[in-house]
Structures are given as structure tokens and as C-alpha cells.
Coordinates of N, CA and C and ligand atoms in Angstrom, one line a residue:
M24 N 0.9 -0.9 0.0 CA 0.2 0.1 -0.4 C 0.9 1.3 0.1
V25 N 0.8 2.4 -0.8 CA 1.4 3.3 -0.7 C 0.4 4.5 -0.5
V26 N 0.9 5.7 0.9 CA -0.6 6.6 0.8 C 0.4 7.8 0.4
A27 N 0.4 8.4 -0.5 CA 1.3 9.9 -1.1 C 0.2 11.2 -0.7
I28 N 1.8 11.9 -0.4 CA 1.2 13.2 0.6 C 1.9 14.1 -0.3
D29 N 1.2 15.2 -1.0 CA 1.9 17.0 -1.4 C 1.4 17.6 -1.0
G30 N 2.6 18.6 -1.0 CA 2.3 20.2 -0.4 C 2.9 20.8 -1.0
P31 N 2.7 22.2 -0.3 CA 3.6 23.3 0.0 C 4.4 23.4 1.3
A32 N 5.6 23.7 1.3 CA 6.6 23.8 2.2 C 5.3 24.3 3.8
G33 N 5.5 23.7 4.9 CA 5.2 24.4 6.6 C 4.1 23.9 6.2
V34 N 3.6 23.0 5.7 CA 1.9 22.6 5.3 C 1.7 21.4 6.8
G35 N 2.5 20.6 7.3 CA 2.1 20.1 7.8 C 2.7 18.7 7.5
K36 N 3.2 18.3 6.4 CA 3.1 17.0 5.8 C 3.9 15.7 6.7
S37 N 4.7 16.4 6.9 CA 6.0 15.6 8.0 C 5.4 15.0 9.1
T38 N 5.3 16.2 10.1 CA 4.7 15.7 11.2 C 3.5 14.9 11.3
I39 N 2.9 15.1 9.7 CA 1.2 14.1 9.8 C 1.9 12.8 9.4
A40 N 2.6 12.7 8.6 CA 3.2 12.0 8.0 C 3.4 11.0 8.7
A41 N 5.0 11.6 9.7 CA 5.2 10.5 10.6 C 4.2 9.6 11.6
L42 N 3.0 11.1 12.0 CA 2.1 10.3 13.2 C 1.0 9.2 12.5
L43 N 1.1 9.4 11.7 CA 0.1 8.4 10.0 C 1.2 7.4 10.0
A44 N 2.3 7.0 10.1 CA 2.4 5.8 9.4 C 2.8 5.1 11.1
E45 N 2.9 6.0 12.2 CA 3.1 4.8 13.6 C 1.4 4.2 13.4
K46 N 0.3 5.7 13.1 CA -0.8 5.0 13.6 C -1.2 3.7 12.6
L47 N -0.7 3.5 11.6 CA -1.4 2.7 10.6 C 0.0 1.5 10.0
N48 N 1.4 1.3 10.4 CA 2.7 1.0 10.6 C 2.9 1.3 9.6
L49 N 2.8 1.6 9.0 CA 3.9 2.2 7.5 C 4.6 2.6 7.2
Y50 N 6.2 2.7 6.0 CA 7.4 3.2 6.4 C 7.2 4.5 6.0
Y51 N 7.5 5.2 6.9 CA 7.6 6.8 6.4 C 8.7 7.4 5.7
L52 N 8.1 8.3 4.5 CA 9.5 8.7 4.2 C 9.3 9.6 3.6
N53 N 10.6 10.5 3.9 CA 9.8 11.9 3.2 C 10.9 12.7 2.5
S54 N 10.3 12.5 1.0 CA 11.3 12.6 -0.3 C 12.5 14.2 0.0
G55 N 11.8 14.9 0.4 CA 12.7 16.0 0.7 C 14.4 16.4 1.3
S56 N 14.0 15.1 2.0 CA 15.4 14.5 2.8 C 16.5 14.5 2.0
F57 N 15.7 13.7 1.0 CA 16.9 13.0 -0.5 C 17.5 13.8 -1.1
Y58 N 16.8 15.2 -1.4 CA 17.2 16.6 -2.2 C 18.4 17.4 -1.1
R59 N 17.7 17.4 0.5 CA 18.3 18.0 0.9 C 19.6 17.5 1.6
A60 N 19.7 16.1 1.2 CA 21.0 15.1 1.4 C 21.9 15.4 0.8
I61 N 21.2 15.4 -0.4 CA 22.7 15.9 -1.9 C 23.3 17.3 -1.6
T62 N 22.1 18.5 -1.2 CA 23.1 19.7 -0.7 C 23.6 19.7 0.3
Y63 N 23.4 18.9 1.2 CA 24.4 19.1 1.9 C 25.6 18.9 2.2
A64 N 26.0 17.4 1.0 CA 27.0 16.6 1.2 C 27.7 17.6 -0.5
H65 N 26.7 18.0 -1.0 CA 28.0 19.0 -2.0 C 28.4 20.4 -1.5
Q66 N 27.8 20.8 -0.4 CA 28.3 21.8 0.5 C 29.4 21.4 1.1
L67 N 29.1 20.5 1.8 CA 30.9 19.7 2.5 C 31.7 20.1 1.7
K68 N 31.8 19.6 0.4 CA 32.7 19.8 -0.3 C 33.3 20.8 -0.6
N69 N 32.6 22.4 -0.5 CA 32.8 23.2 -0.6 C 32.8 23.3 -2.4
E70 N 32.5 23.2 -3.2 CA 32.1 23.5 -4.2 C 30.9 24.6 -5.0
D71 N 30.5 24.6 -5.8 CA 29.6 25.7 -6.4 C 28.3 25.4 -6.2
I72 N 27.7 25.4 -5.5 CA 25.9 25.0 -5.0 C 25.4 24.8 -6.2
L73 N 25.9 25.7 -7.0 CA 24.8 26.4 -8.2 C 24.6 25.9 -9.5
N74 N 26.5 25.1 -9.3 CA 27.0 24.5 -10.7 C 26.6 23.3 -10.6
K75 N 25.4 23.0 -11.4 CA 24.0 21.8 -11.9 C 25.1 20.6 -12.2
D76 N 26.0 20.5 -12.9 CA 26.9 19.4 -13.2 C 27.6 19.0 -12.0
A77 N 28.2 19.8 -11.0 CA 29.4 19.4 -9.8 C 28.0 18.6 -9.0
V78 N 26.5 19.5 -8.8 CA 25.8 18.7 -8.1 C 25.6 17.7 -8.7
L79 N 25.5 17.2 -9.7 CA 24.9 15.7 -10.0 C 25.9 15.2 -9.6
E80 N 27.0 14.9 -10.1 CA 28.6 14.7 -9.7 C 28.2 13.7 -8.4
T81 N 27.5 14.8 -7.7 CA 27.7 14.2 -6.6 C 27.0 13.3 -5.8
A82 N 25.9 13.9 -6.2 CA 24.2 13.0 -6.8 C 24.4 11.7 -6.4
K83 N 25.4 11.6 -8.1 CA 25.9 10.3 -8.9 C 26.8 9.3 -7.7
N84 N 27.7 9.8 -6.6 CA 28.8 9.5 -5.8 C 28.6 9.3 -4.5
I85 N 27.6 9.9 -3.9 CA 27.2 9.3 -2.8 C 25.8 8.0 -2.5
K86 N 26.1 7.7 -1.3 CA 25.0 6.8 -1.2 C 24.1 7.1 -0.4
I87 N 23.0 7.2 -0.5 CA 22.3 8.2 0.4 C 21.2 6.2 0.9
S88 N 21.0 6.4 2.3 CA 20.4 5.1 2.7 C 19.6 5.9 3.6
V89 N 18.3 5.1 4.3 CA 17.8 5.4 5.6 C 18.1 4.5 6.4
K90 N 18.5 4.4 8.0 CA 18.7 3.5 8.7 C 18.3 4.1 9.9
N91 N 17.5 2.8 10.5 CA 16.2 3.5 12.2 C 15.7 5.0 11.6
S92 N 15.0 5.1 10.7 CA 14.3 6.6 10.2 C 15.2 8.0 9.8
K93 N 16.5 7.4 9.9 CA 17.6 8.8 10.1 C 18.1 8.7 8.4
V94 N 18.1 9.7 8.0 CA 19.0 10.0 6.3 C 20.1 9.7 6.4
C95 N 21.0 8.6 5.6 CA 22.6 8.2 6.2 C 23.3 8.8 4.6
V96 N 24.3 9.8 4.4 CA 25.0 9.8 3.5 C 26.2 8.6 3.5
D97 N 26.7 8.1 2.3 CA 27.3 6.9 2.6 C 27.4 6.2 4.0
G98 N 26.9 5.9 4.6 CA 26.4 5.3 6.3 C 26.6 6.1 7.0
I99 N 26.5 7.4 7.0 CA 26.8 8.3 8.4 C 25.3 8.8 8.3
D100 N 24.9 8.9 9.5 CA 23.9 9.9 9.9 C 23.6 11.5 9.9
V101 N 23.0 11.7 8.9 CA 23.0 13.6 8.5 C 21.9 13.9 8.8
E102 N 21.1 13.5 9.4 CA 19.4 13.9 9.8 C 19.6 14.9 10.5
D103 N 20.3 15.4 11.3 CA 20.8 16.3 11.9 C 21.0 17.9 11.5
K104 N 22.2 17.4 9.6 CA 22.3 18.7 9.1 C 21.7 18.9 7.9
L105 N 20.5 18.1 8.0 CA 19.3 18.8 6.7 C 18.6 20.3 7.1
H106 N 18.4 20.7 8.2 CA 17.3 21.4 7.9 C 18.2 22.9 8.6
T107 N 19.6 23.4 8.6 CA 20.3 24.1 8.8 C 20.0 25.2 7.5
L108 N 20.4 26.8 7.7 CA 19.8 27.6 7.1 C 20.8 27.8 5.8
D109 N 22.0 27.0 5.6 CA 22.5 26.9 4.5 C 21.8 25.9 3.3
V110 N 21.3 24.6 4.1 CA 20.9 23.7 2.9 C 19.0 24.2 2.5
D111 N 18.7 24.8 3.9 CA 17.4 25.7 3.2 C 17.4 26.4 2.4
K112 N 18.1 26.6 2.0 CA 18.3 28.4 1.1 C 19.1 27.7 -0.5
Y113 N 19.4 26.6 -0.3 CA 19.9 26.3 -1.9 C 19.3 24.1 -2.4
V114 N 18.4 24.2 -1.3 CA 18.0 22.8 -1.5 C 16.4 23.0 -2.5
S115 N 16.7 24.4 -2.8 CA 15.4 24.0 -3.6 C 15.7 24.2 -4.9
Q116 N 17.0 25.3 -5.0 CA 18.0 24.7 -6.9 C 18.7 23.8 -6.9
V117 N 18.7 22.7 -6.1 CA 19.1 21.4 -6.2 C 18.3 20.3 -6.5
S118 N 17.2 20.5 -6.3 CA 15.9 19.9 -6.3 C 15.2 20.3 -8.1
V119 N 16.0 21.1 -8.9 CA 15.1 21.8 -9.9 C 15.5 21.1 -11.2
D120 N 16.8 20.4 -11.1 CA 17.9 19.7 -11.6 C 17.2 18.3 -12.2
P121 N 16.5 17.7 -13.3 CA 15.6 17.0 -13.9 C 16.7 15.5 -13.4
R122 N 18.2 15.4 -13.7 CA 18.8 14.4 -13.1 C 19.1 14.3 -11.7
V123 N 18.7 15.0 -11.4 CA 18.6 14.9 -10.0 C 17.8 14.4 -9.6
R124 N 16.2 14.7 -9.8 CA 14.9 14.0 -9.2 C 15.1 12.6 -10.1
D125 N 15.5 12.3 -11.5 CA 16.0 10.6 -11.6 C 16.5 10.0 -10.7
I126 N 17.3 11.0 -9.9 CA 18.2 9.7 -8.6 C 17.5 9.2 -7.7
V127 N 16.8 10.9 -6.8 CA 15.8 10.7 -5.4 C 15.0 9.2 -6.2
N128 N 14.6 10.2 -7.4 CA 13.7 9.4 -7.8 C 13.0 7.2 -7.6
S129 N 14.4 7.3 -7.6 CA 14.8 5.4 -8.0 C 14.8 5.3 -6.6
I130 N 15.5 6.0 -5.9 CA 15.9 5.6 -4.8 C 15.1 5.7 -3.8
I131 N 14.2 6.2 -4.1 CA 12.3 6.2 -3.1 C 12.0 4.8 -3.8
K132 N 12.4 4.8 -4.8 CA 10.9 3.4 -5.6 C 11.5 2.3 -5.0
N133 N 13.4 2.2 -5.1 CA 13.7 1.4 -4.7 C 13.8 1.0 -2.8
I134 N 13.2 2.0 -2.0 CA 12.8 1.9 -0.4 C 11.8 1.0 -0.5
A135 N 10.5 1.6 -1.5 CA 8.9 1.5 -1.1 C 9.0 -0.2 -1.8
E136 N 10.0 -0.5 -2.6 CA 9.4 -1.7 -3.3 C 8.9 -3.0 -2.3
G137 N 7.5 -3.3 -2.9 CA 7.5 -4.3 -1.8 C 7.1 -4.2 0.0
I138 N 7.1 -3.1 0.1 CA 6.6 -2.0 1.8 C 5.3 -1.6 1.3
D139 N 4.3 -1.6 2.5 CA 3.8 -0.4 2.8 C 4.0 0.8 3.3
I140 N 3.8 2.1 2.3 CA 4.8 3.2 2.7 C 3.5 4.6 2.6
I141 N 4.0 5.6 3.5 CA 4.1 6.8 3.4 C 4.9 8.0 2.9
A142 N 4.5 8.6 1.8 CA 5.3 9.3 1.3 C 5.2 10.6 1.1
E143 N 6.1 11.5 1.3 CA 5.3 12.7 1.1 C 6.3 14.0 0.4
G144 N 6.4 15.0 -0.3 CA 7.0 15.9 -1.2 C 6.5 16.8 -1.8
R145 N 6.4 16.7 -2.9 CA 6.1 17.3 -3.8 C 5.2 17.3 -5.3
D146 N 6.1 15.7 -5.8 CA 5.2 15.4 -6.8 C 5.3 13.9 -6.3
I147 N 5.1 13.5 -5.3 CA 4.5 12.0 -4.9 C 3.4 11.5 -5.7
T148 N 2.3 12.5 -5.1 CA 0.9 12.0 -6.0 C 1.5 12.4 -7.9
T149 N 1.8 12.9 -8.1 CA 1.9 13.0 -9.7 C 2.8 12.3 -10.5
V150 N 4.3 12.3 -10.1 CA 5.1 11.5 -10.6 C 5.8 10.4 -9.9
V151 N 6.2 10.2 -8.8 CA 7.0 9.3 -8.3 C 5.9 7.8 -7.9
F152 N 4.8 8.3 -7.2 CA 3.3 7.1 -7.2 C 2.4 8.0 -8.2
P153 N 2.5 7.4 -9.5 CA 1.1 8.2 -9.9 C -0.3 7.0 -9.8
N154 N 0.1 6.1 -9.0 CA -0.8 5.1 -9.0 C -1.1 5.0 -7.8
A155 N -0.5 5.7 -6.5 CA -0.1 5.2 -5.3 C -1.8 5.4 -5.0
D156 N -2.3 4.1 -3.5 CA -3.6 3.8 -3.5 C -4.4 5.0 -3.2
F157 N -3.5 5.9 -2.1 CA -4.6 6.6 -1.7 C -4.0 8.3 -1.6
K158 N -4.4 9.3 -2.3 CA -3.2 10.5 -2.2 C -4.0 11.6 -1.8
F159 N -3.1 12.8 -0.8 CA -3.9 13.5 -1.0 C -2.6 14.8 -0.9
Y160 N -3.1 16.0 -1.4 CA -3.1 17.1 -1.4 C -2.9 18.0 0.2
F161 N -2.6 18.6 0.8 CA -2.0 19.4 2.2 C -2.7 20.9 1.3
D162 N -2.9 21.9 2.1 CA -2.2 23.0 1.8 C -2.8 23.9 3.0
A163 N -2.4 25.3 2.7 CA -2.6 26.0 3.7 C -2.0 27.8 3.9
N164 N -2.3 28.3 4.2 CA -2.7 30.1 3.2 C -0.3 30.3 3.7
A165 N -0.4 31.0 3.7 CA 1.2 31.5 3.6 C 1.3 31.9 5.3
E166 N 0.2 32.8 4.8 CA 0.8 33.1 6.5 C 0.7 32.2 7.7
I167 N -0.1 31.5 7.7 CA -0.3 30.8 9.1 C 1.3 29.7 8.7
R168 N 1.6 28.9 7.6 CA 2.4 28.7 7.6 C 3.7 29.2 8.2
A169 N 3.9 30.5 7.8 CA 4.7 31.3 8.6 C 4.6 31.7 10.0
K170 N 3.7 31.7 10.0 CA 3.3 31.7 12.1 C 3.7 31.1 12.3
R171 N 3.7 29.7 11.5 CA 3.6 28.1 12.7 C 5.4 27.6 12.5
R172 N 6.2 28.3 11.9 CA 7.7 28.3 11.8 C 8.1 29.2 13.2
Y173 N 7.1 30.4 12.7 CA 7.8 31.3 13.7 C 7.8 31.1 14.9
I174 N 6.9 30.5 15.2 CA 6.5 30.0 17.0 C 7.6 28.9 17.2
Q175 N 7.8 27.7 16.2 CA 8.6 26.6 16.1 C 10.1 27.2 16.4
H176 N 10.6 28.2 15.6 CA 11.6 28.8 15.7 C 11.7 29.8 16.4
P177 N 11.3 30.6 17.6 CA 11.2 31.6 17.8 C 12.8 32.7 17.8
D178 N 13.7 32.1 18.2 CA 14.8 32.9 18.1 C 15.7 32.8 16.7
G179 N 14.7 32.4 15.6 CA 15.5 32.0 14.4 C 15.0 33.7 13.6
Q180 N 14.6 33.5 12.3 CA 14.5 34.8 11.5 C 12.7 35.0 12.5
D181 N 12.7 36.9 11.8 CA 11.7 36.9 12.0 C 10.9 36.8 11.4
F182 N 9.2 37.6 11.6 CA 8.4 36.9 10.7 C 8.0 37.2 9.6
E183 N 8.5 38.3 8.8 CA 8.6 38.8 7.7 C 9.5 37.8 6.5
T184 N 10.9 38.0 6.6 CA 11.5 37.2 6.1 C 11.3 35.6 6.1
I185 N 10.5 34.9 7.6 CA 9.4 33.9 7.3 C 9.3 34.0 6.0
L186 N 8.3 35.0 6.2 CA 6.9 34.7 4.8 C 7.5 35.2 3.6
S187 N 8.4 35.3 3.4 CA 9.1 35.9 2.2 C 9.9 34.3 1.1
E188 N 10.5 33.9 2.8 CA 11.2 32.7 2.1 C 9.7 31.8 1.8
I189 N 8.9 31.5 2.6 CA 7.8 30.8 1.9 C 7.4 30.8 0.5
K190 N 7.1 32.7 0.5 CA 6.9 32.5 -0.3 C 7.7 32.8 -1.8
K191 N 8.7 32.4 -1.5 CA 10.3 31.8 -2.6 C 9.7 30.9 -3.0
R192 N 10.2 30.3 -1.5 CA 9.8 28.8 -2.1 C 8.5 27.9 -3.2
D193 N 7.3 28.2 -2.5 CA 6.3 28.3 -3.1 C 6.2 28.6 -4.5
K194 N 6.8 29.4 -4.8 CA 7.0 30.1 -7.1 C 8.0 28.8 -7.4
N195 N 9.1 29.0 -6.3 CA 10.2 27.7 -7.1 C 9.5 26.5 -7.4
D196 N 9.0 26.1 -5.6 CA 8.2 24.3 -6.0 C 7.1 24.4 -7.3
K197 N 5.9 26.1 -7.9 CA 5.1 25.6 -8.3 C 6.0 25.5 -9.9
E198 N 6.8 26.7 -9.6 CA 7.4 26.3 -11.8 C 8.6 25.5 -11.8
K199 N 8.7 24.9 -10.8 CA 9.8 23.9 -11.6 C 9.6 23.5 -13.1
P200 N 10.3 23.1 -13.5 CA 10.1 22.3 -15.5 C 9.6 21.0 -15.0
V201 N 9.9 20.9 -14.6 CA 9.7 19.3 -14.2 C 9.6 18.9 -12.3
G202 N 8.4 18.3 -12.6 CA 8.4 17.6 -10.5 C 7.6 18.3 -9.9
S203 N 7.0 19.7 -10.3 CA 6.8 20.9 -9.6 C 5.7 20.2 -8.8
L204 N 5.4 21.2 -8.5 CA 3.9 21.4 -7.4 C 2.9 21.1 -7.8
K205 N 1.8 20.2 -8.3 CA 0.4 20.3 -8.4 C -0.5 19.2 -7.2
I206 N -1.8 19.9 -7.6 CA -2.5 18.6 -7.3 C -3.1 17.8 -8.3
A207 N -2.5 16.3 -8.0 CA -2.9 15.3 -8.9 C -4.2 15.3 -8.7
N208 N -5.0 14.9 -10.1 CA -6.7 14.9 -10.3 C -7.2 13.9 -9.1
D209 N -6.7 13.0 -9.0 CA -7.9 11.9 -7.8 C -7.3 12.2 -6.3
A210 N -6.4 13.3 -6.5 CA -6.0 14.0 -4.8 C -6.8 14.4 -3.7
I211 N -6.9 13.5 -2.3 CA -7.9 14.7 -1.5 C -7.1 15.9 -1.0
I212 N -7.9 17.2 -1.5 CA -7.5 17.9 -0.7 C -8.0 18.6 0.4
I213 N -7.0 17.9 1.7 CA -7.1 19.1 2.6 C -6.1 20.2 3.1
D214 N -6.8 21.3 3.4 CA -6.8 22.5 3.9 C -6.0 22.5 5.4
T215 N -5.2 22.4 5.9 CA -4.5 22.4 7.4 C -4.5 24.1 8.2
S216 N -5.4 24.7 7.3 CA -5.0 26.2 7.8 C -5.6 26.3 9.7
Y217 N -6.6 25.8 9.4 CA -7.1 26.2 10.9 C -7.8 24.7 11.5
L218 N -7.1 23.5 10.9 CA -6.6 22.1 11.5 C -5.5 22.1 12.5
T219 N -6.2 21.1 13.6 CA -5.2 20.5 14.4 C -4.6 19.6 14.1
I220 N -3.0 19.1 14.0 CA -2.6 18.1 14.0 C -3.5 16.8 14.5
P221 N -4.1 16.6 15.0 CA -4.9 15.2 15.7 C -6.3 15.5 14.4
Q222 N -6.5 16.8 14.1 CA -7.6 16.6 13.3 C -7.8 16.2 11.8
V223 N -6.2 16.8 11.3 CA -6.0 16.4 10.0 C -5.7 15.0 9.9
C224 N -4.7 14.6 10.9 CA -4.7 13.3 11.1 C -5.6 12.2 11.0
E225 N -6.7 12.8 11.5 CA -8.4 12.6 11.7 C -9.3 11.7 10.4
K226 N -9.0 13.1 9.6 CA -9.4 13.1 8.0 C -8.9 12.1 6.7
V227 N -7.6 12.4 7.3 CA -6.8 10.9 6.1 C -7.4 9.8 6.2
I228 N -7.1 9.6 8.0 CA -7.8 8.0 8.2 C -9.2 7.9 7.5
K229 N -9.8 9.0 8.1 CA -11.3 8.8 7.7 C -11.0 8.5 6.4
A230 N -10.7 8.9 5.2 CA -10.4 9.2 3.7 C -10.4 7.9 3.3
I231 N -9.0 7.5 4.1 CA -8.6 6.0 4.0 C -10.0 4.9 4.1
K232 N -10.0 5.0 5.0 CA -11.1 3.9 5.7 C -12.5 4.0 4.6
A233 N -12.3 5.4 4.2 CA -14.1 5.5 3.5 C -13.7 4.5 2.2
Q234 N -12.4 5.4 1.4 CA -12.0 4.7 0.1 C -11.7 3.0 0.3
D235 N -11.4 2.4 1.3 CA -10.9 1.1 1.5 C -12.4 0.4 1.4
M236 N -13.7 0.9 1.7 CA -14.7 0.4 1.9 C -15.3 -0.4 0.6
R237 N -14.9 0.8 -0.4 CA -15.7 0.8 -1.9 C -15.4 -0.3 -2.4
Ligands
DC21 O1 9.8 19.5 1.5 P1 11.3 20.1 2.4 O2 10.9 21.3 2.5 O3 12.1 19.0 2.8 O4 11.9 19.7 0.8 C1 13.0 20.5 0.6 C2 13.0 20.9 -0.9 O5 12.7 20.0 -1.9 C3 12.0 21.9 -1.3 O6 12.8 23.0 -2.2 C4 11.0 21.1 -2.3 C5 11.8 19.9 -2.9 N1 11.7 18.9 -3.1 C6 11.2 18.6 -4.6 O7 11.2 19.4 -5.3 N2 10.0 17.3 -5.0 C7 10.0 16.4 -3.4 N3 9.1 15.0 -4.1 C8 10.5 17.0 -2.4 C9 10.6 17.7 -1.9

């Protein structure tokens, strides 16, 4: 069984997918982590992150795996290196290259082979698992997403900066030539703006049960 979730940054996909994975006994896969791992690995080499061919070489030459739910590069757990401001700043540019996307997508499909998973990202319902058993698109307005980020990291960037970064990321995500953020025709749309995390989980579980009974 494949449960696929797409949606913009800060909409609650990761938190909710991780909770649903526990509740439904599914393997949780966060596809953004793979783009982040490539970005981090390339930055470690101190090479130009905007040189697409060089980034592709990095992507080809590292081994990305997941051990105990932690993303590893060449066997080393890098999970706590993936959400730095430096990675945040460049990851969307790394994720634009269709050649890098192919590498990430084949890693994801390999991991998913023969297991029940819940995967989330931007193109999971449209490109990676177009035949997923259950598809969801989470949305929330940009101000609310920025406010949530600000509350999570009150000592970090100010609200206006977070909001403008979120809007920039939305634009990048939606305008990518390949793998852009789109709503799949058969996805169930959930607006999380005014819902709590348990309420969103409940909506997803209800929708899965309803579809399962058909
Ligand atoms: O979900 P996230 O913020 O960790 O994603 C990091 C970046 O990777 C973000 O710029 C969007 C991109 N991404 C993508 O292009 N396709 C995916 N399936 C997942 C993430």
C-alpha cells in the first residue's frame, strides 16, 4: 500500500505523515530529505552549489540510505544536518535539476519496493507514485505556515523574513519545469490552515477507511 502526500513547505506534511506512519504501521519516507542530503553533501565539498553538473556528480557519487528512520550519506547519519539555513537556502535549486530528480526518485522507488509506505513531498502523487492507493494534497495559507514556523523557532528569523522565504519557495516549487508542485486530479485536498495535527490525521484516516470500503 502506498499513501502519497504532496503540498507546499510548512503545511504539516512531515509531522502528520510521521504520525500516520505510526498509527497505520507504514514506513515513513520524507522525499525532501533526499534533496537536502544531496545539498548538504555537496556543500561539504566546498564546491559551487549552483554548478548543476557538479551537484549531479555529487548526487551520483554518494550513497543515500535510511537507517532507523535517519537519512544517511555513505552510511553516516546526517539527519540533524538537513535543516540548516544553508541547506534551506539552496535545496530548492538542487531539486530543480531533472537529472537529480531521477536519482532521488529511483532511491525512493527502491526503498518502497514491496513494503507499505507513506511518502510525502511535492511530486509524490503526480510523478513518483502516480498509482498510489491513496493521494492527499495538503494546503494552508502562506501567513499561517509562516506563523507556525515562527512559533517553532522564535529565536530564528523574524516573521516577515520567514513569510517571504515561504512565498519564494512556493513559487520555486510550483514553477519547476519537472516535478513541480501540482494537485493530482484524484488527490483529496485538505486545507490544514485551521486544523490541529490530530484533526488532519483523523481526516486522512477517515478518507482512507472510506475509500477502502468501496
Ligand atoms: O519538504 P522539504 O522542505 O524538506 O523539501 C526540500 C526541498 O526539496 C524543497 O525545495 C522542495 C524540494 N522537493 C522536491 O522538489 N520534490 C519533492 N518530492 C520533495 C521536495
